[in-house]
Coordinates of C-alpha atoms in Angstrom, one line a residue:
M1202 CA 12.5 -0.9 -4.2
I1203 CA 14.4 0.8 -1.3
Q1204 CA 17.4 1.3 -3.5
I1205 CA 15.2 2.8 -6.2
I1206 CA 13.6 5.2 -3.8
A1207 CA 17.1 6.2 -2.4
N1208 CA 18.3 6.8 -6.0
I1209 CA 15.3 8.9 -6.9
R1210 CA 15.7 10.9 -3.6
S1211 CA 19.4 11.6 -4.3
R1212 CA 18.7 12.8 -7.9
Y1213 CA 15.8 14.9 -6.8
R1214 CA 18.0 16.5 -4.1
W1215 CA 20.7 17.4 -6.6
A1216 CA 18.2 18.9 -8.9
L1217 CA 16.7 21.0 -6.2
L1218 CA 20.1 22.1 -5.0
A1219 CA 21.1 23.2 -8.5
I1220 CA 17.8 25.1 -8.9
A1221 CA 18.2 26.7 -5.5
I1222 CA 21.8 27.9 -6.3
L1223 CA 20.7 29.4 -9.6
S1224 CA 17.6 31.0 -8.0
T1225 CA 19.8 32.5 -5.2
A1226 CA 22.4 33.8 -7.7
T1227 CA 19.6 35.4 -9.7
A1228 CA 18.1 37.0 -6.7
L1229 CA 21.5 38.4 -5.6
L1230 CA 22.1 39.7 -9.1
I1231 CA 18.8 41.5 -9.1
Q1232 CA 19.6 43.0 -5.7
Y1233 CA 23.1 44.1 -7.0
M1234 CA 21.5 45.6 -10.1
L1235 CA 19.1 47.6 -7.9
F1236 CA 22.0 48.8 -5.8
V1237 CA 24.2 49.8 -8.8
Q1238 CA 21.3 51.6 -10.4
K1239 CA 20.6 53.5 -7.2
D1240 CA 24.3 54.4 -6.9
D1241 CA 24.6 55.5 -10.5
A1242 CA 21.5 57.6 -10.1
H1243 CA 23.1 59.3 -7.1
I1244 CA 26.4 60.0 -9.0
I1245 CA 24.5 61.4 -12.0
N1246 CA 22.6 63.6 -9.7
V1247 CA 25.8 64.9 -8.1
V1248 CA 27.3 65.6 -11.6
G1249 CA 24.1 67.4 -12.6
K1250 CA 24.2 69.4 -9.4
Q1251 CA 27.8 70.5 -10.2
R1252 CA 26.5 72.4 -13.2
M1253 CA 23.9 74.3 -11.1
L1254 CA 26.5 75.0 -8.4
S1255 CA 29.0 76.4 -11.0
Q1256 CA 26.4 78.9 -12.2
K1257 CA 25.5 79.8 -8.6
I1258 CA 29.2 80.3 -7.7
A1259 CA 29.7 82.6 -10.7
W1260 CA 26.6 84.7 -10.0
H1261 CA 27.2 85.2 -6.3
S1262 CA 30.9 85.9 -6.8
N1263 CA 30.1 88.6 -9.3
A1264 CA 27.4 90.0 -7.0
L1265 CA 29.9 90.5 -4.2
I1266 CA 32.2 92.5 -6.6
T1267 CA 29.6 94.7 -8.3
E1268 CA 27.1 95.2 -5.5
T1269 CA 27.3 96.8 -2.1
G1270 CA 24.7 96.9 0.4
L1271 CA 22.6 94.9 2.8
D1272 CA 22.6 91.8 0.6
T1273 CA 26.4 91.3 0.7
P1274 CA 26.4 88.9 3.7
L1275 CA 23.7 86.8 2.1
H1276 CA 25.7 86.5 -1.2
L1277 CA 28.7 85.6 0.8
A1278 CA 27.0 82.9 2.8
V1279 CA 25.4 81.4 -0.3
L1280 CA 28.7 81.5 -2.2
E1281 CA 30.5 79.7 0.6
Q1282 CA 27.9 77.0 0.8
A1283 CA 28.0 76.5 -3.0
I1284 CA 31.8 76.3 -3.0
A1285 CA 31.6 73.7 -0.2
E1286 CA 29.0 71.6 -2.0
F1287 CA 30.9 71.8 -5.3
T1288 CA 34.1 70.8 -3.6
A1289 CA 32.5 67.9 -1.8
G1290 CA 30.8 66.7 -5.0
H1291 CA 34.0 67.0 -7.0
A1292 CA 35.9 65.0 -4.3
L1293 CA 33.2 62.3 -4.4
L1294 CA 33.4 62.0 -8.2
V1295 CA 37.2 61.7 -8.3
Q1296 CA 37.4 59.5 -5.1
Q1297 CA 40.2 56.9 -5.3
Q1298 CA 40.3 53.4 -3.9
A1299 CA 43.2 51.8 -1.9
N1300 CA 44.7 50.4 -5.0
G1301 CA 44.8 53.8 -6.7
G1302 CA 41.9 53.2 -9.0
Y1303 CA 38.9 55.5 -9.1
T1304 CA 35.6 54.4 -7.6
Y1305 CA 33.2 56.1 -10.0
L1306 CA 35.4 56.9 -13.1
N1307 CA 36.0 54.5 -15.9
D1308 CA 38.9 54.9 -18.3
E1309 CA 37.1 57.4 -20.5
L1310 CA 36.0 59.6 -17.5
V1311 CA 39.6 59.5 -16.1
S1312 CA 40.9 60.8 -19.4
Y1313 CA 38.1 63.4 -19.5
Y1314 CA 38.9 64.6 -16.0
F1315 CA 42.7 64.5 -15.9
S1316 CA 43.9 64.7 -19.5
P1317 CA 43.8 67.3 -22.3
P1318 CA 42.0 68.6 -24.1
V1319 CA 39.2 68.8 -21.4
N1320 CA 41.1 68.2 -18.1
L1321 CA 37.9 68.9 -16.2
A1322 CA 39.5 68.3 -12.8
Q1323 CA 42.0 71.1 -13.4
S1324 CA 39.4 73.5 -14.8
A1325 CA 37.0 72.8 -11.9
Q1326 CA 39.8 73.4 -9.4
A1327 CA 40.8 76.7 -11.0
Y1328 CA 37.2 77.7 -11.0
L1329 CA 37.0 76.9 -7.3
D1330 CA 40.2 78.7 -6.5
K1331 CA 39.0 81.9 -8.2
A1332 CA 35.8 81.8 -6.2
Q1333 CA 37.6 81.1 -3.0
L1334 CA 39.9 84.1 -3.6
I1335 CA 36.8 86.4 -3.9
V1336 CA 35.5 85.0 -0.6
N1337 CA 38.9 85.5 1.2
N1338 CA 39.7 89.0 -0.1
R1339 CA 36.7 90.8 1.2
N1340 CA 38.3 94.3 1.1
A1341 CA 40.3 94.0 -2.1
R1342 CA 37.7 92.7 -4.7
T1343 CA 38.3 94.2 -8.2
V1344 CA 36.5 94.1 -11.5
D1345 CA 39.2 92.0 -12.9
Q1346 CA 38.1 89.1 -10.6
L1347 CA 34.6 88.9 -12.2
F1348 CA 33.6 85.5 -13.7
Q1349 CA 33.3 86.0 -17.5
V1350 CA 30.4 84.4 -19.3
A1351 CA 32.7 82.5 -21.5
D1352 CA 34.6 80.9 -18.6
S1353 CA 31.3 79.9 -17.0
E1354 CA 29.9 78.5 -20.2
A1355 CA 33.1 76.6 -20.9
L1356 CA 33.0 74.9 -17.4
L1357 CA 29.2 74.3 -17.8
K1358 CA 29.9 72.6 -21.2
D1359 CA 32.6 70.4 -19.7
L1360 CA 30.2 69.5 -16.8
D1361 CA 27.5 68.6 -19.4
G1362 CA 30.0 66.3 -21.1
A1363 CA 30.8 64.7 -17.8
V1364 CA 27.1 64.1 -17.1
T1365 CA 26.8 62.5 -20.6
L1366 CA 29.7 60.2 -19.9
F1367 CA 28.4 59.2 -16.5
E1368 CA 25.0 58.4 -18.0
Q1369 CA 26.7 56.3 -20.7
H1370 CA 28.8 54.5 -18.1
A1371 CA 25.6 53.8 -16.1
Q1372 CA 23.8 52.5 -19.2
Q1373 CA 26.8 50.3 -20.0
K1374 CA 26.7 48.8 -16.5
S1375 CA 22.9 48.3 -16.6
Q1376 CA 23.2 46.7 -20.0
L1377 CA 25.9 44.4 -18.7
L1378 CA 23.8 43.4 -15.7
S1379 CA 20.9 42.8 -18.0
Y1380 CA 23.0 40.5 -20.1
L1381 CA 24.1 38.7 -16.9
E1382 CA 20.5 38.4 -15.8
L1383 CA 19.5 37.0 -19.2
S1384 CA 22.4 34.6 -19.1
F1385 CA 21.3 33.4 -15.7
W1386 CA 17.8 32.9 -17.0
F1387 CA 19.2 30.9 -20.0
T1388 CA 21.4 29.0 -17.7
T1389 CA 18.5 28.1 -15.5
L1390 CA 16.5 27.1 -18.5
A1391 CA 19.4 25.0 -19.7
L1392 CA 19.8 23.4 -16.3
L1393 CA 16.1 22.5 -16.2
L1394 CA 16.5 20.9 -19.6
I1395 CA 19.6 19.0 -18.5
E1396 CA 17.8 17.9 -15.3
L1397 CA 14.8 16.8 -17.5
K1398 CA 17.1 14.8 -19.8
F1399 CA 19.7 13.4 -17.4
I1400 CA 17.8 13.3 -14.1
F1401 CA 14.0 13.3 -14.4
R1402 CA 13.7 11.4 -17.7
P1403 CA 16.1 8.6 -16.5
M1404 CA 14.3 8.7 -13.2
E1405 CA 11.0 8.3 -15.0
H1406 CA 12.4 5.4 -17.1
L1407 CA 13.8 3.9 -13.9
V1408 CA 10.5 4.2 -12.1
A1409 CA 8.6 2.8 -15.1
A1410 CA 11.0 -0.1 -15.4
T1411 CA 10.8 -0.8 -11.7
I1412 CA 7.0 -0.7 -11.7
N1413 CA 7.0 -3.0 -14.8
K1414 CA 9.4 -5.3 -13.0
Y1415 CA 7.3 -5.5 -9.9
Q1416 CA 4.1 -5.9 -12.0
Q1417 CA 5.8 -8.9 -13.7
Q1418 CA 6.8 -10.2 -10.4
K1419 CA 3.3 -9.7 -9.1
A1420 CA 1.8 -11.4 -12.1
Q1421 CA 4.3 -14.3 -11.6
V1422 CA 3.4 -14.5 -7.9
E1423 CA -0.3 -14.5 -8.7
Q1424 CA 0.3 -17.2 -11.3
I1425 CA 2.2 -19.2 -8.8
S1426 CA -0.5 -18.7 -6.2
H1427 CA -3.1 -19.8 -8.8
Y1428 CA -1.0 -22.8 -9.6
K1429 CA -0.7 -23.5 -5.9
E1430 CA -4.5 -23.3 -5.4
R1431 CA -5.1 -25.5 -8.4
F1432 CA -2.5 -28.0 -7.1
I1433 CA -4.2 -28.1 -3.7
A1434 CA -7.5 -28.6 -5.3
R1435 CA -6.2 -31.3 -7.6
A1436 CA -4.3 -33.0 -4.7
S1437 CA -7.4 -32.8 -2.5
H1438 CA -9.4 -34.4 -5.4
E1439 CA -6.9 -37.1 -6.0
F1440 CA -6.7 -38.0 -2.3
R1441 CA -10.4 -37.9 -1.7
T1442 CA -11.1 -40.3 -4.5
P1443 CA -9.1 -43.3 -3.2
L1444 CA -10.1 -42.3 0.4
Q1445 CA -13.7 -43.0 -0.6
G1446 CA -12.8 -46.6 -1.3
L1447 CA -10.7 -46.8 1.9
V1448 CA -13.4 -45.4 4.2
N1449 CA -16.1 -47.6 2.7
S1450 CA -14.0 -50.7 2.8
I1451 CA -13.2 -50.1 6.5
E1452 CA -16.9 -49.7 7.3
Q1453 CA -17.8 -52.8 5.4
L1454 CA -15.3 -55.0 7.1
Q1455 CA -16.8 -57.8 9.3
L1456 CA -14.0 -58.5 11.8
P1457 CA -13.9 -60.7 14.9
A1458 CA -13.9 -59.0 18.3
N1459 CA -10.1 -59.4 18.7
Q1460 CA -9.6 -57.3 15.5
Q1461 CA -12.1 -54.6 16.2
Q1462 CA -9.3 -52.4 17.6
V1463 CA -7.5 -52.6 14.2
Q1464 CA -10.7 -51.4 12.5
K1465 CA -11.1 -48.6 14.9
Q1466 CA -7.5 -47.6 14.3
A1467 CA -8.0 -47.6 10.6
K1468 CA -11.2 -45.4 10.9
Y1469 CA -9.3 -42.9 13.1
C1470 CA -6.4 -42.6 10.6
A1471 CA -8.8 -42.2 7.7
S1472 CA -10.7 -39.5 9.5
R1473 CA -7.4 -37.7 10.3
I1474 CA -6.5 -37.7 6.6
V1475 CA -9.9 -36.2 5.8
T1476 CA -9.5 -33.6 8.5
M1477 CA -6.1 -32.5 7.0
L1478 CA -7.6 -32.3 3.6
D1479 CA -10.4 -30.1 5.0
E1480 CA -7.8 -28.0 6.7
L1481 CA -6.0 -27.4 3.3
H1482 CA -9.3 -26.6 1.8
E1483 CA -10.0 -24.0 4.5
L1484 CA -6.6 -22.4 3.9
Q1485 CA -7.3 -22.2 0.2
Q1486 CA -10.5 -20.4 0.9
F1487 CA -8.8 -18.1 3.4
N1488 CA -6.2 -17.1 0.8
A1489 CA -8.9 -16.6 -1.9
G1490 CA -11.1 -14.6 0.4
Q1491 CA -14.0 -17.1 -0.1
W1492 CA -14.2 -18.4 3.4
Q1493 CA -17.6 -17.9 5.1
L1494 CA -19.9 -19.7 7.6
K1495 CA -22.5 -22.1 6.2
P1496 CA -25.1 -22.6 8.9
V1497 CA -27.6 -25.5 8.6
M1498 CA -30.3 -26.8 10.8
Q1499 CA -29.0 -30.0 12.3
N1500 CA -29.0 -31.9 15.6
L1501 CA -26.3 -30.4 17.9
L1502 CA -25.8 -33.4 20.0
T1503 CA -25.4 -35.7 17.0
S1504 CA -22.8 -33.3 15.5
L1505 CA -20.8 -33.3 18.8
E1506 CA -20.9 -37.0 19.3
S1507 CA -19.8 -37.8 15.7
V1508 CA -16.7 -35.6 16.1
I1509 CA -15.7 -36.7 19.6
T1510 CA -16.2 -40.5 19.2
P1511 CA -13.1 -41.0 17.0
F1512 CA -10.8 -39.6 19.7
N1513 CA -11.5 -42.6 21.9
Y1514 CA -8.9 -44.5 19.9
A1515 CA -6.3 -41.7 20.1
C1516 CA -6.7 -41.6 23.9
E1517 CA -6.5 -45.4 24.2
T1518 CA -3.2 -45.5 22.3
K1519 CA -1.6 -43.0 24.8
N1520 CA -3.3 -44.6 27.8
L1521 CA -5.3 -41.4 28.4
Q1522 CA -8.7 -41.3 29.9
L1523 CA -11.3 -39.4 27.8
E1524 CA -14.2 -37.9 29.8
V1525 CA -17.2 -36.6 27.7
N1526 CA -19.9 -34.6 29.3
L1527 CA -22.6 -33.5 26.8
S1528 CA -25.7 -31.9 28.3
A1529 CA -28.9 -33.6 27.5
D1530 CA -30.6 -30.4 26.3
L1531 CA -28.1 -30.3 23.4
N1532 CA -30.3 -32.9 21.7
Q1533 CA -32.0 -30.2 19.7
N1534 CA -32.0 -28.9 16.2
V1535 CA -29.8 -25.8 15.9
M1536 CA -29.1 -23.4 13.0
L1537 CA -25.3 -23.4 13.1
D1538 CA -22.3 -24.1 10.9
H1539 CA -21.9 -27.6 12.4
K1540 CA -19.0 -28.6 10.2
R1541 CA -16.9 -25.6 11.5
L1542 CA -17.9 -26.3 15.1
Q1543 CA -16.7 -29.9 14.6
Q1544 CA -13.4 -28.5 13.3
V1545 CA -13.0 -26.4 16.4
I1546 CA -13.7 -29.5 18.7
T1547 CA -11.3 -31.6 16.6
E1548 CA -8.5 -29.0 16.9
L1549 CA -8.9 -28.6 20.7
L1550 CA -9.0 -32.3 21.4
S1551 CA -6.1 -33.0 19.0
N1552 CA -3.9 -30.4 20.8
A1553 CA -4.9 -31.6 24.2
I1554 CA -3.9 -35.2 23.3
K1555 CA -0.6 -34.0 21.7
Y1556 CA 0.6 -32.2 24.8
T1557 CA -0.6 -34.7 27.4
S1558 CA 1.5 -37.7 28.0
K1559 CA -0.5 -39.2 30.9
G1560 CA -3.7 -38.5 32.8
L1561 CA -7.0 -37.1 31.7
I1562 CA -8.6 -35.4 28.7
A1563 CA -12.1 -34.0 29.4
I1564 CA -14.6 -32.1 27.2
S1565 CA -17.9 -30.7 28.4
V1566 CA -20.5 -28.9 26.4
N1567 CA -23.7 -27.2 27.7
Y1568 CA -26.1 -24.5 26.8
R1569 CA -27.1 -21.8 29.2
D1570 CA -28.1 -18.1 29.0
G1571 CA -28.4 -18.1 25.3
Q1572 CA -24.8 -19.2 24.8
L1573 CA -23.0 -22.5 24.0
H1574 CA -20.2 -23.2 26.5
I1575 CA -17.4 -25.6 25.5
A1576 CA -14.5 -26.5 27.9
V1577 CA -11.6 -28.8 27.0
T1578 CA -9.3 -29.8 29.9
D1579 CA -6.1 -31.8 29.9
S1580 CA -3.4 -32.7 32.4
G1581 CA -0.5 -32.0 30.0
V1582 CA 2.3 -29.4 30.0
G1583 CA 0.1 -26.4 30.5
F1584 CA 0.5 -22.9 29.0
A1585 CA 3.2 -22.0 31.5
Q1586 CA 5.4 -24.5 29.6
N1587 CA 4.7 -22.5 26.3
Y1588 CA 2.4 -24.6 24.3
P1589 CA 4.1 -24.8 20.9
Y1590 CA 0.9 -24.6 19.0
L1591 CA 0.2 -21.2 20.5
N1592 CA 3.3 -19.8 18.8
L1593 CA 2.4 -18.6 15.4
D1594 CA 6.0 -18.4 14.3
S1595 CA 6.6 -21.8 12.9
A1596 CA 10.4 -21.2 12.8
D1597 CA 10.5 -21.2 16.6
S1598 CA 8.0 -24.0 17.2
D1599 CA 8.9 -27.4 18.6
N1600 CA 9.3 -29.9 15.8
N1601 CA 8.6 -32.8 18.1
F1602 CA 4.9 -32.1 17.6
Q1603 CA 3.9 -32.7 14.0
G1604 CA 0.9 -31.3 12.1
L1605 CA 0.0 -28.6 9.6
Q1606 CA 0.3 -25.9 12.4
T1607 CA -2.6 -23.9 11.1
G1608 CA -5.2 -25.1 13.7
L1609 CA -5.1 -22.3 16.2
V1610 CA -5.4 -19.6 13.5
R1611 CA -8.4 -21.4 12.0
V1612 CA -10.0 -21.9 15.4
Q1613 CA -9.7 -18.2 16.3
H1614 CA -11.1 -17.2 12.9
I1615 CA -14.1 -19.5 13.2
I1616 CA -14.9 -18.4 16.8
S1617 CA -14.6 -14.8 15.8
A1618 CA -16.9 -15.4 12.8
M1619 CA -19.4 -17.0 15.2
Q1620 CA -19.1 -13.9 17.4
G1621 CA -17.7 -15.9 20.2
G1622 CA -14.7 -15.8 22.5
I1623 CA -11.9 -18.2 23.5
E1624 CA -9.9 -18.3 26.7
F1625 CA -6.7 -20.2 27.6
K1626 CA -6.0 -21.0 31.3
D1627 CA -3.4 -22.8 33.2
L1628 CA -4.4 -25.4 35.8
S1629 CA -2.7 -26.2 39.1
P1630 CA -0.4 -28.1 39.6
H1631 CA -0.3 -28.8 35.8
G1632 CA -2.5 -29.0 32.8
A1633 CA -4.5 -26.5 30.7
K1634 CA -8.1 -25.6 30.1
V1635 CA -9.6 -24.0 26.9
K1636 CA -13.0 -22.4 27.3
I1637 CA -15.1 -21.3 24.4
R1638 CA -18.4 -19.4 24.5
M1639 CA -20.5 -18.4 21.5
P1640 CA -24.0 -17.0 21.1
L1641 CA -26.6 -19.5 20.0
A1642 CA -30.3 -19.0 19.1
E1643 CA -32.9 -20.7 21.2
L1644 CA -32.8 -24.4 20.8
E1645 CA -35.6 -26.0 18.9
S1646 CA -37.3 -29.2 20.0
T1647 CA -36.3 -32.1 17.8
A1648 CA -39.1 -32.6 15.3
E1649 CA -40.0 -35.9 13.8
P1650 CA -37.0 -37.0 11.7
A1651 CA -37.5 -36.6 8.0
L1652 CA -37.8 -39.9 6.2
L1653 CA -36.2 -41.1 3.0
P1654 CA -38.5 -41.7 0.0
A1655 CA -39.7 -45.2 -0.1
S1656 CA -38.5 -45.9 -3.6
L1657 CA -36.3 -44.0 -6.1
N1658 CA -34.9 -44.7 -9.5
C1659 CA -31.3 -43.4 -9.3
L1660 CA -28.7 -42.5 -12.0
V1661 CA -25.1 -42.6 -10.8
V1662 CA -22.7 -40.8 -13.1
E1663 CA -19.2 -41.7 -12.1
D1664 CA -16.1 -42.6 -14.1
N1665 CA -14.3 -44.3 -11.1
L1666 CA -15.6 -47.8 -10.9
L1667 CA -14.9 -48.2 -7.2
N1668 CA -16.8 -45.0 -6.3
A1669 CA -19.7 -46.0 -8.5
T1670 CA -19.8 -49.4 -6.8
I1671 CA -19.8 -47.8 -3.3
L1672 CA -22.5 -45.3 -4.1
S1673 CA -24.6 -48.0 -5.9
R1674 CA -24.3 -50.3 -2.8
I1675 CA -25.4 -47.5 -0.4
L1676 CA -28.4 -46.7 -2.6
S1677 CA -29.3 -50.4 -3.1
N1678 CA -29.3 -50.8 0.7
F1679 CA -32.0 -48.1 0.7
N1680 CA -33.9 -50.4 -1.7
Y1681 CA -33.5 -48.0 -4.6
S1682 CA -32.9 -49.0 -8.2
V1683 CA -29.6 -47.9 -9.6
I1684 CA -28.3 -47.3 -13.2
T1685 CA -24.7 -46.2 -13.7
A1686 CA -23.1 -44.1 -16.4
E1687 CA -19.3 -43.7 -17.0
N1688 CA -19.4 -40.0 -18.2
G1689 CA -21.7 -37.1 -18.9
L1690 CA -22.4 -38.0 -22.5
I1691 CA -23.7 -41.4 -21.5
A1692 CA -25.7 -39.8 -18.7
T1693 CA -27.5 -37.4 -21.1
E1694 CA -28.4 -40.4 -23.3
K1695 CA -29.8 -42.3 -20.4
V1696 CA -31.8 -39.3 -19.2
T1697 CA -33.3 -39.2 -22.7
E1698 CA -34.1 -42.9 -22.7
N1699 CA -35.3 -43.3 -19.0
S1700 CA -37.1 -41.5 -16.3
F1701 CA -35.1 -41.0 -13.1
D1702 CA -36.1 -39.6 -9.7
V1703 CA -32.6 -38.4 -8.7
I1704 CA -29.2 -38.1 -10.4
F1705 CA -25.8 -38.4 -8.6
M1706 CA -23.3 -36.5 -10.7
D1707 CA -19.5 -36.5 -10.6
L1708 CA -17.7 -33.5 -12.0
N1709 CA -14.3 -34.6 -13.3
M1710 CA -14.9 -37.2 -16.0
P1711 CA -13.6 -37.9 -19.5
V1712 CA -15.5 -37.4 -22.7
M1713 CA -18.0 -35.0 -21.0
D1714 CA -17.6 -33.6 -17.5
G1715 CA -20.4 -33.1 -15.0
F1716 CA -20.6 -29.3 -15.6
Q1717 CA -21.6 -29.8 -19.3
A1718 CA -23.8 -32.7 -18.5
I1719 CA -25.8 -30.7 -15.9
D1720 CA -26.1 -27.8 -18.4
I1721 CA -27.5 -30.2 -21.2
I1722 CA -29.9 -31.9 -18.8
R1723 CA -31.3 -28.5 -17.7
Q1724 CA -31.2 -26.4 -20.9
E1725 CA -31.5 -28.9 -23.7
L1726 CA -33.4 -31.8 -22.2
H1727 CA -35.4 -29.5 -20.0
S1728 CA -35.3 -32.1 -17.2
M1729 CA -36.0 -31.0 -13.7
T1730 CA -34.8 -34.2 -12.0
P1731 CA -32.9 -33.4 -8.8
I1732 CA -29.2 -33.5 -9.3
I1733 CA -26.8 -34.2 -6.4
V1734 CA -23.2 -33.4 -7.1
V1735 CA -20.8 -36.0 -5.7
T1736 CA -17.2 -34.7 -6.0
A1737 CA -13.8 -34.6 -4.5
N1738 CA -13.4 -31.1 -5.9
T1739 CA -13.7 -28.7 -3.0
A1740 CA -13.2 -25.4 -4.9
A1741 CA -16.0 -23.0 -4.0
S1742 CA -16.1 -21.5 -7.5
D1743 CA -16.7 -25.0 -9.0
L1744 CA -19.5 -25.7 -6.6
E1745 CA -21.1 -22.3 -7.2
R1746 CA -20.9 -23.0 -10.9
T1747 CA -22.8 -26.3 -10.5
Y1748 CA -25.6 -24.6 -8.6
D1749 CA -25.8 -21.9 -11.3
L1750 CA -26.2 -24.6 -13.9
G1751 CA -29.0 -26.2 -11.9
A1752 CA -27.6 -28.6 -9.3
N1753 CA -29.7 -29.1 -6.1
A1754 CA -27.2 -30.4 -3.5
H1755 CA -23.7 -31.6 -3.2
V1756 CA -21.7 -34.3 -1.3
Y1757 CA -18.0 -34.3 -0.8
K1758 CA -15.8 -37.4 -1.2
P1759 CA -15.2 -39.4 0.8
F1760 CA -18.8 -39.9 1.8
G1761 CA -20.6 -42.5 3.9
V1762 CA -24.2 -43.6 4.3
S1763 CA -25.1 -40.6 6.5
E1764 CA -23.9 -38.1 3.9
I1765 CA -25.9 -39.6 1.1
E1766 CA -29.0 -39.9 3.4
K1767 CA -28.7 -36.2 4.4
A1768 CA -28.4 -35.1 0.8
L1769 CA -31.5 -37.1 -0.2
I1770 CA -33.5 -35.8 2.7
H1771 CA -32.3 -32.2 1.9
V1772 CA -33.5 -32.6 -1.7
F1773 CA -36.8 -34.4 -1.2
D1774 CA -37.8 -32.8 2.1
K1775 CA -37.7 -29.4 0.3
G1776 CA -39.8 -30.8 -2.5

């Protein structure tokens, strides 16, 4: 693009330069024409004045010869002035240049002035000499010296001819200059056409081709971005489906005391995988501009304990001490995006453990003055040693610390969305402290916990046998009856044949997917049975579509007993 702009700029400059040169030349030509016309007018005026002066010379010369009296000095003075002006005018007309050429005479005028039959220069000089003789011989003037009418008329006729020739010469020059001006105009027009064809038209094609090229590249990038988003969504789905079985299997294991540590390790690893999948999902939402807070009313202390507990194992493996100080007044229901708050806690504790090789990890959370205060302290390298995860340039980061390296950006985005602030501080002699504060509405006293319905007839629509078995086992532990369907088509048939209190619906299934099944249940079967979507698909557009079709709630895979219980309470507590 820079090369294209430079090319366009260069062509545009050449076009402007050519137009400027022609415009300047035209302006100079017009100025020259005005000067020539002014000079020609002056010369024609001088030639015309020569005729009047010739008549004045003849009349006053004759007056000096034939009249005597008081007017003689006046006639003499006027005659001398006329002779002087005629002589100066004649000298101007026949003025020669340094190269011998004449300034104001063309070839025709040169012949008219200096060659027979007219020989105007000689006639004019003789006329002047005769008048000068009368002026000089004041006491010897005779009748023979009188200017005859024929002589005066002959000179006057020759001067008229000179005026005509000078006028023709001026017209020729004016016509020539007009032709030159017209040629300049045609040249300018031709130059504009040439610029249009060879500069602006190719420039237009070049710009259009470049824009088309970049539009194709943009479309290709958008397509790649779309493929990337779909790949992340599919990868997340494919990871979450087997994770469902893994997480449930770990929870169901009955191990002796000496193997409890292994079970704890497995739970921690599974939770870390789920966290990374959530992180990828968050990045996908950021890129698509779909990220937003989702506040729910939930117990704050429970949310904090559930996210902090898995880090006991991580601290034990590095021989670190984990101190947890959660204020008792946090045991209240709070309208907050608890999931995003858990992501913040997870990121801060993960980084503290990463950069601490020995010593202490501490987290304290309390509520005061209308704000939630969170502090995570460690005895690690501290910020003076340049925490790698604070460096947003991944090319310069320390590869000894692994991870997706998106945590800090996400934390800052979440805290900003919650209208809070985050502060990083070094501790002496070593270690770091991260402090977070965010505004929080007044805590509500914990009400009586909502209870699950005593009995429900449940329909589980799931093509994956393992997931169907896990969900059926959880529902059976609630003493609910369960019927399963392998796809949406079978589910619609069972809804027609049976009466269900709740339907758990997967989305990605063969034969008929969950979207179509929900639509048929609501629009064709006119069933208002609550539908809880159970899916590994985290795309916001897909979830929004399910709610538009008539779903009541959703649960992400992998899920546990608590997630199913919350979804049921959410559906039936709202009636």
